[in-house]
Coordinates of C-alpha atoms in Angstrom, one line a residue:
Chain A
X165 CA 26.0 -44.1 43.2
X166 CA 23.0 -45.8 41.8
X167 CA 23.6 -48.5 39.2
X168 CA 23.9 -47.8 35.5
X169 CA 20.4 -48.8 34.5
X170 CA 18.7 -46.8 37.2
X171 CA 20.6 -43.6 36.8
X172 CA 19.3 -41.7 33.8
X173 CA 20.9 -38.4 34.4
X174 CA 24.4 -38.4 35.8
X175 CA 26.2 -35.1 36.2
X176 CA 29.8 -35.6 37.5
X177 CA 31.7 -32.6 39.0
X178 CA 30.0 -30.2 36.6
X179 CA 31.1 -26.6 36.7
X180 CA 30.0 -23.7 34.6
X181 CA 32.0 -20.5 34.8
X182 CA 31.1 -17.3 33.0
X183 CA 33.4 -14.4 32.5
X184 CA 31.7 -11.3 33.8
X185 CA 33.7 -8.1 33.4
X186 CA 37.0 -9.9 33.7
X187 CA 36.0 -11.8 36.8
X188 CA 35.1 -15.5 36.7
X189 CA 31.5 -16.1 37.9
X190 CA 30.9 -19.7 39.1
X191 CA 27.3 -20.2 38.1
X192 CA 27.6 -23.9 38.8
X193 CA 30.4 -24.9 41.1
X194 CA 31.5 -28.6 41.0
X195 CA 28.1 -30.2 41.2
X196 CA 27.5 -33.9 41.0
X197 CA 23.9 -35.1 40.6
X198 CA 22.4 -38.5 39.9
X199 CA 18.7 -38.8 39.0
X200 CA 17.0 -42.1 38.7
X201 CA 14.7 -43.2 35.9
X202 CA 11.1 -42.5 36.8
X203 CA 11.9 -40.0 39.5
X204 CA 10.5 -36.5 39.9
X205 CA 13.6 -34.6 41.0
X206 CA 13.1 -31.0 42.2
X207 CA 15.9 -28.5 42.4
X208 CA 15.0 -25.5 44.5
X209 CA 16.8 -22.3 45.1
X210 CA 16.4 -18.5 44.8
X211 CA 17.1 -16.8 41.5
X212 CA 20.8 -16.6 40.7
X213 CA 21.5 -19.9 42.6
X214 CA 22.6 -21.5 39.3
X215 CA 19.7 -24.0 39.0
X216 CA 18.7 -23.0 35.5
X217 CA 22.3 -23.2 34.3
X218 CA 22.7 -26.6 36.0
X219 CA 19.7 -28.1 34.3
X220 CA 20.7 -26.7 30.9
X221 CA 23.8 -28.8 31.1
X222 CA 21.5 -31.9 31.0
X223 CA 20.8 -31.4 27.3
X224 CA 24.0 -29.4 26.8
X225 CA 22.2 -26.2 25.9
X226 CA 24.8 -25.0 28.4
X227 CA 28.2 -26.5 27.9
X228 CA 29.9 -27.2 31.2
X229 CA 33.3 -25.6 31.7
X230 CA 34.3 -28.7 33.5
X231 CA 32.9 -32.1 34.4
X232 CA 30.9 -34.9 32.7
X233 CA 27.3 -35.0 31.5
X234 CA 26.0 -38.6 31.1
X235 CA 22.4 -39.0 30.1
X236 CA 20.9 -42.4 29.4
X237 CA 24.4 -43.9 29.6
X238 CA 25.8 -41.6 26.8
X239 CA 28.5 -39.1 27.5
X240 CA 26.9 -36.1 25.7
X241 CA 30.1 -34.2 25.3
X242 CA 31.6 -37.0 23.2
X243 CA 28.7 -36.9 20.7
X244 CA 28.9 -35.3 17.2
X245 CA 26.5 -32.5 16.5
X246 CA 23.9 -34.7 14.7
X247 CA 24.2 -37.2 17.5
X248 CA 23.7 -34.5 20.1
X249 CA 20.6 -33.3 18.3
X250 CA 19.2 -36.8 18.4
X251 CA 20.0 -37.1 22.1
X252 CA 18.2 -33.8 22.7
X253 CA 15.0 -35.1 21.1
X254 CA 14.9 -37.6 24.0
X255 CA 15.1 -34.8 26.6
X256 CA 11.9 -32.6 26.5
X257 CA 12.0 -29.2 28.0
X258 CA 9.4 -26.7 29.1
X259 CA 9.9 -23.1 30.1
X260 CA 8.6 -20.4 32.3
X261 CA 7.4 -18.4 29.3
X262 CA 6.3 -21.4 27.3
X263 CA 8.3 -20.3 24.2
X264 CA 5.7 -21.3 21.7
X265 CA 6.0 -20.4 18.0
X266 CA 3.4 -17.6 17.5
X267 CA 3.4 -17.9 13.8
X268 CA 2.1 -21.5 14.0
X269 CA -1.2 -23.0 15.2
X270 CA -1.3 -25.1 18.3
X271 CA -1.3 -28.3 16.2
X272 CA 1.7 -27.1 14.2
X273 CA 3.6 -26.2 17.4
X274 CA 3.1 -29.7 18.7
X275 CA 4.2 -31.0 15.3
X276 CA 7.3 -28.9 15.2
X277 CA 9.7 -31.4 16.8
X278 CA 8.6 -34.0 14.3
X279 CA 9.4 -31.9 11.2
X280 CA 12.9 -33.1 11.1
X281 CA 11.9 -36.8 11.3
X282 CA 11.2 -38.6 8.1
X283 CA 7.6 -39.4 8.8
X284 CA 4.5 -38.6 6.7
X285 CA 2.4 -35.5 7.4
X286 CA -0.6 -37.7 8.3
X287 CA 1.3 -39.6 10.9
X288 CA 2.8 -36.5 12.2
X289 CA -0.5 -34.8 12.6
X290 CA -2.1 -37.9 14.1
X291 CA 0.7 -38.0 16.8
X292 CA 0.3 -34.3 17.5
X293 CA -3.5 -34.7 17.8
X294 CA -3.0 -37.6 20.2
X295 CA -0.7 -35.4 22.3
X296 CA -3.2 -32.6 22.4
X297 CA -5.7 -35.2 23.7
X298 CA -3.3 -36.1 26.4
X299 CA -3.0 -32.5 27.6
X300 CA -6.7 -31.9 27.1
X301 CA -6.5 -29.2 24.4
X302 CA -7.7 -31.0 21.3
X303 CA -10.4 -28.5 20.6
X304 CA -7.8 -25.7 20.3
X305 CA -5.7 -27.4 17.6
X306 CA -6.4 -24.6 15.1
X307 CA -6.0 -21.7 17.5
X308 CA -2.8 -19.7 17.7
X309 CA -0.8 -19.4 20.9
X310 CA -1.7 -15.8 21.4
X311 CA -5.3 -16.8 21.8
X312 CA -4.7 -19.1 24.7
X313 CA -4.3 -18.5 28.5
X314 CA -1.0 -19.1 30.3
X315 CA -2.1 -22.5 31.6
X316 CA -3.2 -23.6 28.1
X317 CA 0.0 -22.4 26.6
X318 CA 2.0 -24.5 29.0
X319 CA -0.1 -27.5 28.1
X320 CA 0.7 -27.0 24.5
X321 CA 4.4 -26.7 25.4
X322 CA 4.1 -29.9 27.4
X323 CA 2.5 -31.7 24.4
X324 CA 5.2 -30.3 22.2
X325 CA 7.9 -31.5 24.6
X326 CA 6.5 -35.0 24.4
X327 CA 6.4 -35.3 20.6
X328 CA 9.6 -37.3 20.3
X329 CA 8.7 -39.6 23.2
X330 CA 11.4 -38.3 25.5
X331 CA 12.7 -40.2 28.5
X332 CA 13.3 -37.1 30.5
X333 CA 11.4 -33.8 30.8
X334 CA 13.2 -30.8 32.1
X335 CA 11.0 -28.2 33.5
X336 CA 12.5 -24.7 33.9
X337 CA 10.3 -22.8 36.3
X338 CA 7.3 -24.0 34.2
X339 CA 4.7 -22.9 36.7
X340 CA 6.3 -19.7 37.9
X341 CA 4.3 -17.5 35.6
X342 CA 1.0 -19.2 36.4
X343 CA -1.6 -18.6 39.1
X344 CA -1.9 -21.1 42.0
X345 CA -4.9 -23.0 40.6
X346 CA -3.3 -23.3 37.1
X347 CA 0.0 -24.3 38.8
X348 CA -1.8 -27.2 40.5
X349 CA -3.4 -28.3 37.2
X350 CA 0.0 -28.3 35.4
X351 CA 1.7 -30.1 38.3
X352 CA -1.1 -32.8 38.3
X353 CA -0.5 -33.2 34.6
X354 CA 3.2 -33.6 35.1
X355 CA 2.6 -36.1 37.8
X356 CA 0.2 -38.0 35.6
X357 CA 2.8 -38.1 32.8
X358 CA 5.3 -39.4 35.3
X359 CA 3.1 -42.2 36.4
X360 CA 1.6 -43.2 33.0
X361 CA 4.7 -42.8 30.8
X362 CA 7.4 -43.4 33.3
X363 CA 8.7 -40.0 32.4
X364 CA 11.6 -38.8 34.5
X365 CA 11.0 -35.2 35.4
X366 CA 13.7 -32.8 36.5
X367 CA 12.2 -29.5 37.6
X368 CA 13.6 -26.3 39.0
X369 CA 11.6 -23.9 41.0
X370 CA 11.8 -21.3 43.7
X371 CA 8.4 -22.4 45.1
X372 CA 8.2 -25.0 47.9
X373 CA 4.7 -25.7 47.0
X374 CA 5.9 -27.3 43.7
X375 CA 8.4 -29.5 45.4
X376 CA 6.0 -30.6 48.1
X377 CA 3.2 -31.5 45.8
X378 CA 4.9 -33.7 43.2
X379 CA 8.7 -34.2 43.8
X380 CA 10.1 -37.4 45.2
X381 CA 13.6 -36.1 45.6
X382 CA 14.9 -32.6 46.1
X383 CA 18.2 -30.7 45.9
X384 CA 18.6 -27.3 47.4
X385 CA 20.9 -25.0 45.5
X386 CA 22.7 -21.9 46.6
X387 CA 25.5 -20.0 45.1
X388 CA 26.2 -22.6 42.4
X389 CA 26.3 -25.6 44.8
X390 CA 23.9 -28.2 46.0
X391 CA 23.9 -27.6 49.7
X392 CA 21.4 -30.3 50.7
X393 CA 19.6 -33.1 48.9
X394 CA 17.6 -36.3 49.4
X395 CA 14.1 -37.6 49.8
X396 CA 11.7 -34.6 50.0
X397 CA 10.1 -35.6 53.3
X398 CA 13.5 -36.2 54.9
X399 CA 15.1 -33.0 53.7
X400 CA 12.2 -30.8 54.7
X401 CA 11.4 -32.4 58.0
X402 CA 14.9 -32.1 59.2
X403 CA 16.7 -29.4 57.2
X404 CA 20.4 -29.1 57.9
X405 CA 21.0 -25.8 56.2
X406 CA 19.6 -22.4 57.0
X407 CA 18.4 -21.8 53.4
X408 CA 16.5 -25.1 53.4
X409 CA 15.0 -24.1 56.8
X410 CA 13.9 -20.8 55.2
X411 CA 12.1 -22.5 52.4
X412 CA 10.3 -24.8 54.8
X413 CA 9.4 -22.1 57.2
X414 CA 8.0 -19.8 54.6
X415 CA 6.1 -22.6 53.0
X416 CA 4.5 -23.6 56.3
X417 CA 3.7 -20.0 57.1
X418 CA 5.9 -20.3 60.1
X419 CA 8.0 -17.3 59.0
X420 CA 5.0 -15.1 59.3
X421 CA 3.9 -16.5 62.6
X422 CA 7.4 -16.1 64.0
X423 CA 7.6 -12.5 62.9
X424 CA 4.2 -11.8 64.5
X425 CA 5.2 -13.4 67.8
X426 CA 8.5 -11.6 67.9
X427 CA 6.9 -8.3 67.4
X428 CA 4.0 -8.9 69.7
X429 CA 4.7 -6.7 72.8
X430 CA 2.6 -8.9 75.1
X431 CA 5.0 -11.8 74.4
X432 CA 8.1 -9.8 75.0
X433 CA 7.9 -9.8 78.7
X434 CA 7.7 -13.4 79.9
X435 CA 7.8 -14.2 83.5
X436 CA 10.6 -16.5 84.7
X437 CA 8.4 -19.6 84.5
X438 CA 7.3 -19.1 80.9
X439 CA 9.0 -20.2 77.7
X440 CA 8.0 -19.8 74.1
X441 CA 8.9 -23.0 72.2
X442 CA 8.9 -23.6 68.5
X443 CA 8.3 -27.4 68.0
X444 CA 8.7 -29.4 64.8
X445 CA 7.7 -33.0 64.5
X446 CA 7.2 -35.4 61.7
X447 CA 5.6 -38.7 61.0
X448 CA 4.7 -40.7 64.1
X449 CA 5.0 -37.8 66.4
X450 CA 2.1 -36.0 64.7
X451 CA -0.2 -38.7 65.8
X452 CA 0.7 -38.8 69.4
X453 CA -0.8 -36.7 72.1
X454 CA 2.4 -35.1 73.1
X455 CA 1.0 -31.8 74.2
X456 CA -1.5 -33.3 76.5
X457 CA 1.1 -35.7 77.9
X458 CA 3.4 -32.7 78.4
X459 CA 0.8 -30.9 80.5
X460 CA -0.3 -34.0 82.4
X461 CA 3.1 -35.6 83.2
X462 CA 5.0 -32.4 83.9
X463 CA 2.2 -30.2 85.2
X464 CA 2.9 -27.6 82.7
X465 CA 0.4 -25.2 81.1
X466 CA 0.6 -25.0 77.4
X467 CA -1.0 -22.2 75.3
X468 CA -0.9 -22.7 71.5
X469 CA 0.1 -19.6 69.5
X470 CA 0.4 -21.2 66.1
X471 CA -0.1 -24.7 64.7
X472 CA 0.2 -26.1 61.2
X473 CA 0.5 -29.6 59.7
X474 CA 2.0 -30.0 56.3
X475 CA 1.9 -33.1 54.1
X476 CA 5.1 -33.7 52.1
X477 CA 4.8 -36.8 50.0
X478 CA 3.3 -39.2 52.5
X479 CA 4.8 -37.8 55.6
X480 CA 3.2 -35.2 57.8
X481 CA 5.2 -32.5 59.3
X482 CA 3.8 -30.5 62.2
X483 CA 4.8 -27.0 63.3
X484 CA 3.7 -25.7 66.7
X485 CA 4.5 -22.6 68.6
X486 CA 3.5 -22.7 72.2
X487 CA 4.0 -20.9 75.5
X488 CA 4.5 -23.3 78.4
X489 CA 4.6 -22.3 81.9
X490 CA 5.6 -24.2 85.0
X491 CA 8.5 -24.6 87.5
X492 CA 12.0 -24.4 86.2
X493 CA 12.8 -28.1 86.8
X494 CA 9.5 -29.2 85.1
X495 CA 10.1 -26.9 82.2
X496 CA 13.5 -28.6 81.6
X497 CA 12.1 -32.1 82.0
X498 CA 9.2 -31.3 79.6
X499 CA 11.6 -30.1 77.0
X500 CA 13.7 -33.2 77.4
X501 CA 10.5 -35.3 77.0
X502 CA 9.7 -33.6 73.7
X503 CA 13.3 -34.2 72.5
X504 CA 13.1 -37.8 73.4
X505 CA 10.0 -38.2 71.3
X506 CA 11.6 -36.9 68.2
X507 CA 10.3 -33.4 68.4
X508 CA 12.8 -30.7 67.5
X509 CA 12.6 -27.9 70.1
X510 CA 13.7 -24.4 69.5
X511 CA 13.5 -21.8 72.2
X512 CA 12.2 -18.4 71.0
X513 CA 13.7 -15.4 72.6
X514 CA 11.3 -13.9 75.2
X515 CA 12.8 -12.5 78.3
X516 CA 16.4 -13.3 77.4
X517 CA 18.7 -13.1 80.3
X518 CA 17.1 -15.8 82.3
X519 CA 15.8 -18.3 79.8
X520 CA 19.0 -18.8 77.8
X521 CA 21.1 -20.8 80.2
X522 CA 18.2 -22.8 81.5
X523 CA 17.3 -24.3 78.2
X524 CA 20.8 -24.6 76.8
X525 CA 21.3 -26.9 79.7
X526 CA 18.2 -28.8 79.1
X527 CA 18.3 -29.2 75.3
X528 CA 21.8 -30.6 74.9
Chain B
X316 CA -7.2 16.3 -20.5
X317 CA -3.7 15.0 -20.5
X318 CA -2.7 17.4 -23.3
X319 CA -4.1 20.4 -21.4
X320 CA -2.7 19.7 -17.9
X321 CA 0.5 17.9 -18.9
X322 CA 1.2 19.2 -22.5
X323 CA 4.9 18.2 -22.5
X324 CA 4.1 14.7 -21.1
X325 CA 1.7 14.1 -23.9
X326 CA 4.3 15.3 -26.3
X327 CA 6.8 12.6 -25.1
X328 CA 4.2 10.0 -24.1
X329 CA 5.9 6.9 -25.5
X330 CA 9.1 8.0 -23.7
X331 CA 7.2 8.6 -20.5
X332 CA 5.6 5.2 -20.5
X333 CA 9.0 3.6 -21.2
X334 CA 10.4 5.5 -18.2
X335 CA 7.7 4.0 -16.0
X336 CA 8.6 0.6 -17.1
X337 CA 12.3 1.3 -16.7
X338 CA 11.7 2.4 -13.1
X339 CA 9.7 -0.8 -12.4
X340 CA 12.4 -2.9 -14.1
X341 CA 15.2 -1.3 -12.0
X342 CA 13.1 -1.6 -8.8
X343 CA 12.2 -5.2 -9.4
X344 CA 15.6 -6.5 -10.3
X345 CA 17.4 -4.6 -7.6
X346 CA 14.8 -5.7 -5.0
X347 CA 15.2 -9.3 -5.9
X348 CA 19.0 -9.3 -5.9
X349 CA 19.4 -6.9 -3.0
X350 CA 16.7 -8.8 -1.2
X351 CA 18.5 -12.1 -1.4
X352 CA 21.8 -10.5 -0.5
X353 CA 20.4 -8.5 2.3
X354 CA 18.6 -11.4 3.8
X355 CA 21.7 -13.6 3.7
X356 CA 23.8 -10.9 5.3
X357 CA 21.2 -10.0 7.8
X358 CA 20.9 -13.7 8.9
X359 CA 24.7 -13.9 9.0
X360 CA 24.8 -10.9 11.3
X361 CA 22.1 -12.4 13.6
X362 CA 23.6 -15.9 13.9
X363 CA 27.2 -14.9 14.3
X364 CA 26.7 -12.2 16.8
X365 CA 27.5 -12.8 20.5
X366 CA 25.1 -15.4 21.8
X367 CA 23.9 -16.3 18.3
X368 CA 23.4 -19.9 17.1
X369 CA 26.7 -19.9 15.2
X370 CA 28.6 -17.3 17.2
X371 CA 31.7 -16.2 15.4
X372 CA 33.2 -12.8 16.4
X373 CA 35.5 -12.7 13.4
X374 CA 32.7 -13.2 10.7
X375 CA 30.4 -10.9 12.6
X376 CA 33.0 -8.1 13.0
X377 CA 33.9 -8.2 9.3
X378 CA 30.3 -8.3 8.1
X379 CA 29.2 -5.6 10.4
X380 CA 32.0 -3.3 9.3
X381 CA 31.3 -3.9 5.6
X382 CA 27.7 -3.1 6.1
X383 CA 28.5 0.0 8.0
X384 CA 31.0 1.1 5.4
X385 CA 28.7 0.6 2.4
X386 CA 25.9 2.4 4.3
X387 CA 28.1 5.4 4.9
X388 CA 28.7 6.1 1.2
X389 CA 26.2 8.7 -0.1
X390 CA 24.4 7.1 -3.0
X391 CA 25.1 9.8 -5.6
X392 CA 28.9 9.2 -4.9
X393 CA 28.4 5.5 -4.9
X394 CA 27.0 5.7 -8.4
X395 CA 30.1 7.4 -9.6
X396 CA 32.5 5.2 -7.7
X397 CA 30.8 2.0 -8.9
X398 CA 31.4 2.9 -12.6
X399 CA 34.3 0.5 -13.3
X400 CA 32.8 -2.3 -11.3
X401 CA 29.4 -1.9 -13.1
X402 CA 31.2 -2.0 -16.4
X403 CA 33.0 -5.2 -15.3
X404 CA 29.9 -6.9 -14.2
X405 CA 27.3 -6.0 -16.9
X406 CA 29.6 -4.6 -19.6
X407 CA 27.8 -1.3 -19.8
X408 CA 27.6 1.9 -17.7
X409 CA 24.3 3.4 -19.0
X410 CA 20.7 2.2 -18.9
X411 CA 18.6 0.4 -16.4
X412 CA 20.8 -2.7 -16.1
X413 CA 23.8 -0.7 -15.4
X414 CA 22.0 1.3 -12.8
X415 CA 20.8 -1.9 -11.1
X416 CA 24.4 -2.7 -9.9
X417 CA 24.9 0.4 -7.8
X418 CA 21.3 0.2 -6.7
X419 CA 21.9 -3.3 -5.3
X420 CA 25.1 -2.2 -3.6
X421 CA 23.4 0.9 -2.2
X422 CA 20.3 -0.9 -0.8
X423 CA 21.4 -4.3 0.3
X424 CA 23.3 -3.2 3.4
X425 CA 20.3 -1.1 4.4
X426 CA 18.1 -4.2 4.0
X427 CA 20.6 -6.4 5.9
X428 CA 20.3 -4.1 8.9
X429 CA 16.5 -4.1 8.6
X430 CA 16.5 -7.9 8.5
X431 CA 18.9 -8.0 11.4
X432 CA 16.6 -5.8 13.5
X433 CA 13.5 -7.8 12.5
X434 CA 15.1 -11.1 13.5
X435 CA 16.5 -9.8 16.7
X436 CA 12.9 -9.1 17.8
X437 CA 12.4 -12.9 18.1
X438 CA 12.6 -14.0 21.7
X439 CA 16.0 -15.7 22.2
X440 CA 14.2 -18.2 24.5
X441 CA 12.1 -19.4 21.5
X442 CA 15.4 -20.1 19.7
X443 CA 16.6 -21.9 22.8
X444 CA 13.4 -24.0 22.9
X445 CA 14.1 -25.0 19.3
X446 CA 17.6 -26.0 20.2
X447 CA 16.3 -28.1 23.1
X448 CA 14.1 -29.9 20.6
X449 CA 17.1 -30.9 18.6
X450 CA 16.8 -28.3 15.8
X451 CA 20.0 -27.7 13.8
X452 CA 21.1 -24.3 12.6
X453 CA 19.4 -24.5 9.2
X454 CA 16.1 -25.6 10.8
X455 CA 16.3 -22.7 13.2
X456 CA 17.0 -20.3 10.3
X457 CA 14.2 -21.5 8.0
X458 CA 11.6 -22.8 10.5
X459 CA 12.0 -20.3 13.3
X460 CA 13.8 -17.1 12.3
X461 CA 12.3 -16.6 8.8
X462 CA 8.9 -17.9 9.9
X463 CA 8.5 -16.2 13.3
X464 CA 10.1 -13.0 11.9
X465 CA 7.9 -12.9 8.8
X466 CA 5.6 -10.0 9.7
X467 CA 8.6 -7.8 10.6
X468 CA 10.5 -9.0 7.6
X469 CA 7.6 -7.9 5.4
X470 CA 7.5 -4.5 7.0
X471 CA 11.3 -4.2 6.6
X472 CA 10.9 -5.1 2.9
X473 CA 8.3 -2.4 2.3
X474 CA 10.5 0.2 3.8
X475 CA 13.4 -1.0 1.7
X476 CA 11.5 -1.2 -1.6
X477 CA 10.2 2.4 -1.0
X478 CA 13.7 3.6 -0.4
X479 CA 14.8 1.8 -3.5
X480 CA 12.2 3.5 -5.6
X481 CA 13.7 6.8 -4.4
X482 CA 17.2 5.6 -5.3
X483 CA 16.2 4.7 -8.8
X484 CA 15.3 8.3 -9.5
X485 CA 18.7 9.4 -8.3
X486 CA 20.3 7.0 -10.7
X487 CA 18.7 9.2 -13.3
X488 CA 21.7 11.5 -12.8
X489 CA 24.0 9.0 -14.5
X490 CA 21.6 8.3 -17.4
X491 CA 19.9 5.2 -16.0
X492 CA 16.6 5.9 -17.6
X493 CA 13.4 5.8 -15.7
X494 CA 11.2 8.4 -14.1
X495 CA 14.0 10.1 -12.2
X496 CA 16.0 10.5 -15.5
X497 CA 13.0 12.0 -17.3
X498 CA 12.2 14.4 -14.4
X499 CA 15.8 15.7 -14.4
X500 CA 16.9 15.6 -18.1
X501 CA 13.6 16.8 -19.5
X502 CA 11.4 18.3 -16.7
X503 CA 14.2 20.1 -14.9
X504 CA 16.7 20.8 -17.8
X505 CA 14.0 22.1 -20.2
X506 CA 11.8 23.8 -17.6
X507 CA 9.0 21.4 -18.5
X508 CA 7.6 21.3 -15.0
X509 CA 4.6 19.2 -15.9
X510 CA 6.9 16.3 -16.7
X511 CA 8.5 16.6 -13.3
X512 CA 5.2 16.7 -11.6
X513 CA 3.8 13.8 -13.6
X514 CA 6.9 11.7 -12.8
X515 CA 6.4 12.5 -9.1
X516 CA 2.8 11.5 -9.2
X517 CA 3.6 8.2 -10.8
X518 CA 6.3 7.5 -8.2
X519 CA 3.9 8.4 -5.4
X520 CA 1.4 5.9 -6.8
X521 CA 4.1 3.3 -6.9
X522 CA 5.0 3.9 -3.3
X523 CA 1.3 3.8 -2.2
X524 CA 0.9 0.6 -4.0
X525 CA 3.9 -1.1 -2.4
X526 CA 2.8 0.2 1.0
X527 CA -0.7 -1.1 0.5
X528 CA 0.3 -4.6 -0.7
X529 CA 3.0 -4.8 2.1
X530 CA 0.6 -3.9 4.9
X531 CA -1.9 -6.4 3.6
X532 CA 0.7 -9.1 3.5
X533 CA 2.0 -8.2 7.0
X534 CA -1.5 -8.3 8.4
X535 CA -2.1 -11.7 7.0
X536 CA 0.9 -13.2 8.7
X537 CA 0.1 -11.9 12.2
X538 CA -2.0 -14.2 14.3
X539 CA -3.7 -12.6 17.2

């Protein structure tokens, strides 16, 4: 566990259980999560995985059935109501549907969190105007939310969430209702806030793109549990769980390519000296000329069916689907060569009966 | 002209004018008191219901049942039933003040339901956003519910005041005074139909006026 000063969010064995028609539903099942100050921590999972419930425990919008919620060193569950409300002011939150107040102007929306503070109207408005400058919407201060586009509404929501100078920003699917271009703009803004204000960002999403573009750390959630976590590049270059693998594959368009290859009749019947390989390599391996080495050293022929290189953080991850052909011994040696160089090799089913035992022997 | 088309109205003119004022008086007072009561009860229903900001199944259940009960009593019977209570509160059982008591009891549960429905229109996620910003229950009631729900609250109020104008005429049956009283005790009882029609026209004008002002206010509060 990270030391006290570094860890800003510390969830310890948190569980949230709902009663649904008499049966207990474990929305969050005994999750511990430590997030460091200044981090951008992504939580990814499909809907119903419990990620939204989990992040709502961070400001106690959702009271955990069990476990401890420690934020900024404070045990939130031990606070009185007024203390909890003060603590919440230091945890900004933005939402998928923005949740702006339609009866108030953009400026008044940003001012809203400051209404309960004892500061003058002039100061309040000056602060709100400054925040609108930060998100680039100053000229819309007198507009009403209904007059803005989705991306603009989210910017207003971000400005509003910053009004009380929070230490943490919780983003609940904040880009899920936006188009890809606007998503990028909002993510860039969040990244900018993280760098300039040192704002710790906890975001939940079901989109890999979001995690890849700005997160430093990631946790993969399924069925109320965190099934995998760590540095984004590490988790996604070497996924241990099937779900994580799914997210990575679909993000790199590998899923589509695999489907296509599997359903391509010309690739169904491979001769005994052909193999379809799905190769994944990261970091250093992407820079080496492994494929040409493979063909030269082992006298194999390689035909590329699909290739893609993804950048996650500052690591490159390559995906390659190739057909290699050559003698049985050379095929095995070639696969061993790839394995030795840190490439993960997966044999795709072609002409099953022969290929299976061959490669099982060679991969192990 | 008045003497030709409405001869009997002209005959009782001072009384007719008084009746108009009586109706306005009853409507205004009952609106104000029932408005406050209904608003409070409506808010209580919204915040104590399941998932509300001050969830309390006991308070909700009780309030809900009282509102349903009062709404189930036909107004004409409520007038009679309320006699002793009216006497206790305002020390009289006739006239506009006495009529205001059953009017309030008759209309506030209706308004409470309207308020409840209006406030439930507000996206619960907006309430959650306010909670995430550290707003307490009172701030959420005054700065979110009453503010975001204002256009719907105004529309609910129009419907309620119009219903109330209708109820004031029924109170005429127990000698409340007002246009309903005149329409029944003079127009109907003495076969002076012009009095009934004149009373009806004035009431229609009142309803149109309320509707007009209400629509104008509601429009001003919607920002699109």
